[in-house]
PDB file of C-alpha atoms in Angstrom:
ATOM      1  CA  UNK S  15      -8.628  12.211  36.773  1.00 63.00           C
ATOM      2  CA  UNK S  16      -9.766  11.210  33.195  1.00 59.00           C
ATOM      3  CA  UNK S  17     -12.295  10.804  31.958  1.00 60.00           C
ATOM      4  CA  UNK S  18     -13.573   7.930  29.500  1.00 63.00           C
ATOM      5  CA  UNK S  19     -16.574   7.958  27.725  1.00 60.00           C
ATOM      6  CA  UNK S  20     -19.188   5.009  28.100  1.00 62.00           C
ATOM      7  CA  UNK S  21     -19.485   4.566  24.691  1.00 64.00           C
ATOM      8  CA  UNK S  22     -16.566   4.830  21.662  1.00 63.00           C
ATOM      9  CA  UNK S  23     -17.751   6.993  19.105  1.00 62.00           C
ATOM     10  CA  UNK S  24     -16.720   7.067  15.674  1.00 64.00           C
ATOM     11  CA  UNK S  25     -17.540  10.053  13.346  1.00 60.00           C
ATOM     12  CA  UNK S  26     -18.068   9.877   9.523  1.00 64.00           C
ATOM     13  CA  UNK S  27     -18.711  12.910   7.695  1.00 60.00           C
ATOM     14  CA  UNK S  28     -17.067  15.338   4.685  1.00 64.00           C
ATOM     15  CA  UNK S  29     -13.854  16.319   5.182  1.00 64.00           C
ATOM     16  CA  UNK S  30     -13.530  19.759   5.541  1.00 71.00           C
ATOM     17  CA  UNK S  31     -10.040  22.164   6.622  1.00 76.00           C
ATOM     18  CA  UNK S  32      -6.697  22.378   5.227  1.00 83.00           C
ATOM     19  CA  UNK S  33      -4.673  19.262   4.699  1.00 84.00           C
ATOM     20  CA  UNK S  34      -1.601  20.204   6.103  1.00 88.00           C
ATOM     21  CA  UNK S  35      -3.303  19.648   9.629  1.00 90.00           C
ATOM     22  CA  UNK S  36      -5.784  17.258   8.960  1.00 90.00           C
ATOM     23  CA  UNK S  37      -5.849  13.645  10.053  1.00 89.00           C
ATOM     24  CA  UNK S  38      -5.286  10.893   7.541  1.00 88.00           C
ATOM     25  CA  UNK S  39      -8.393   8.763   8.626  1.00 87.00           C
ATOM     26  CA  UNK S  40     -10.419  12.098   7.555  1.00 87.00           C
ATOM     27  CA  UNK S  41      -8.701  12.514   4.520  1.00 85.00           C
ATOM     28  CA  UNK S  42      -9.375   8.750   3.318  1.00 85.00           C
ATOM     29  CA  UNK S  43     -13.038   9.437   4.431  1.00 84.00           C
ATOM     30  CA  UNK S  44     -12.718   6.645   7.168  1.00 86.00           C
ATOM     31  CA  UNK S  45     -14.832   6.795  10.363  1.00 88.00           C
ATOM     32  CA  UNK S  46     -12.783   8.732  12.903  1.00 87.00           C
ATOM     33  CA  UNK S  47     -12.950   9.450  16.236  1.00 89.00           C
ATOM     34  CA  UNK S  48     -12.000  12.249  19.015  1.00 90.00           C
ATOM     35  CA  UNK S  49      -8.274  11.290  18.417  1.00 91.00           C
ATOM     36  CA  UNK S  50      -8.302  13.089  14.559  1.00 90.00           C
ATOM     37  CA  UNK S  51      -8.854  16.084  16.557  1.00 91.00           C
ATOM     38  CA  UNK S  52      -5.794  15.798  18.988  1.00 94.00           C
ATOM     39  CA  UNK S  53      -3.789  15.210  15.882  1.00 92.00           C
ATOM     40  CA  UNK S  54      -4.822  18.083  14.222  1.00 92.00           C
ATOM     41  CA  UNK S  55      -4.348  20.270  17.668  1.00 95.00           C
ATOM     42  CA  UNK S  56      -0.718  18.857  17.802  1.00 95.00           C
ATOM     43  CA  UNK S  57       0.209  20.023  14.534  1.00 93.00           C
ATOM     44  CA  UNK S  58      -1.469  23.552  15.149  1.00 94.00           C
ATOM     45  CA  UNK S  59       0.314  23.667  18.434  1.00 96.00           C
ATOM     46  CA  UNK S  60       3.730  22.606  17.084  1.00 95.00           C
ATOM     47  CA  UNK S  61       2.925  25.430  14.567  1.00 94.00           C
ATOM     48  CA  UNK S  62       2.802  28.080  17.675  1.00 96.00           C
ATOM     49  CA  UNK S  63       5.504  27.151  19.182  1.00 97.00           C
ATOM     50  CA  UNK S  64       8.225  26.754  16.687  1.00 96.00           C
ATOM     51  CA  UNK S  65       6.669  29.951  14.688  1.00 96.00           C
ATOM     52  CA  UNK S  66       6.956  27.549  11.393  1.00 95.00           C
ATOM     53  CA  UNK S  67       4.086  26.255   8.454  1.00 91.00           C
ATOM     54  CA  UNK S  68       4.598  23.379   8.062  1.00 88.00           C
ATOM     55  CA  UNK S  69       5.602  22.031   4.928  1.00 85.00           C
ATOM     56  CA  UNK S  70       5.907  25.702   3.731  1.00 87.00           C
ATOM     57  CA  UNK S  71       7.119  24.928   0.345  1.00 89.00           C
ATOM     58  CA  UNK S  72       4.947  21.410  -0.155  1.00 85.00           C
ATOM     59  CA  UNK S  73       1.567  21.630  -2.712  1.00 89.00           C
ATOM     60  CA  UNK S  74      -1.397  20.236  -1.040  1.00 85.00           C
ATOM     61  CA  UNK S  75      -1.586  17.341  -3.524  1.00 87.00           C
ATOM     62  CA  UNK S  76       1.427  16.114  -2.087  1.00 88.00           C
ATOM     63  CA  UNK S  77       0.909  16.377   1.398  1.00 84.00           C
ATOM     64  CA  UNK S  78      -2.534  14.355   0.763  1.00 84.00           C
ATOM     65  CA  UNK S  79      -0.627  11.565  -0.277  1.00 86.00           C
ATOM     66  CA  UNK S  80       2.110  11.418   1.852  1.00 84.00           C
ATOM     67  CA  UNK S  81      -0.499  11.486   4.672  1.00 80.00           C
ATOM     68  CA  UNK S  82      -2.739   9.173   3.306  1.00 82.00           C
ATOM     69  CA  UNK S  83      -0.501   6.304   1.264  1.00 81.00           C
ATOM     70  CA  UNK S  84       3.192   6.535   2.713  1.00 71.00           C
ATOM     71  CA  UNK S  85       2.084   6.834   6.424  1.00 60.00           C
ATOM     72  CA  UNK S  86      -0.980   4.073   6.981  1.00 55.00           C
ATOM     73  CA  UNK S  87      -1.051   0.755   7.466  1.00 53.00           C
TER      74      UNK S  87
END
């Protein structure tokens, strides 16, 4: 069974956490909602289970803006 809230939230606040794993809606300081979190859970979990960083050898400026201009719409 799922689920579904009544209402859709959306969340605006600071961005806080390490880029690598953080959701590009956050990092453009957009309103986000529950689904940031999933994506940052996926990347944590693909983490675990492959027993790799990610992007091990990538400097965070980078990775904020392949996340945030390459990858949006």
């Amino acid at each position: 069974a799922v689920v579904k809230p009544k209402k859709k939230k959306t969340l605006v606040g600071r961005s806080e956490g390490t880029p690598v794993t953080m959701a590009p809606e956050i990092m453009q300081e957009k309103p986000f909602t529950q689904k940031a979190d999933v994506y940052s859970f996926g990347l944590c979990l693909w983490q675990i289970v492959t027993l790799q960083r990610l992007f091990p050898d990538a400097k965070y400026e980078l990775i904020i803006y392949a996340t945030t201009r390459l990858f949006t719409t």
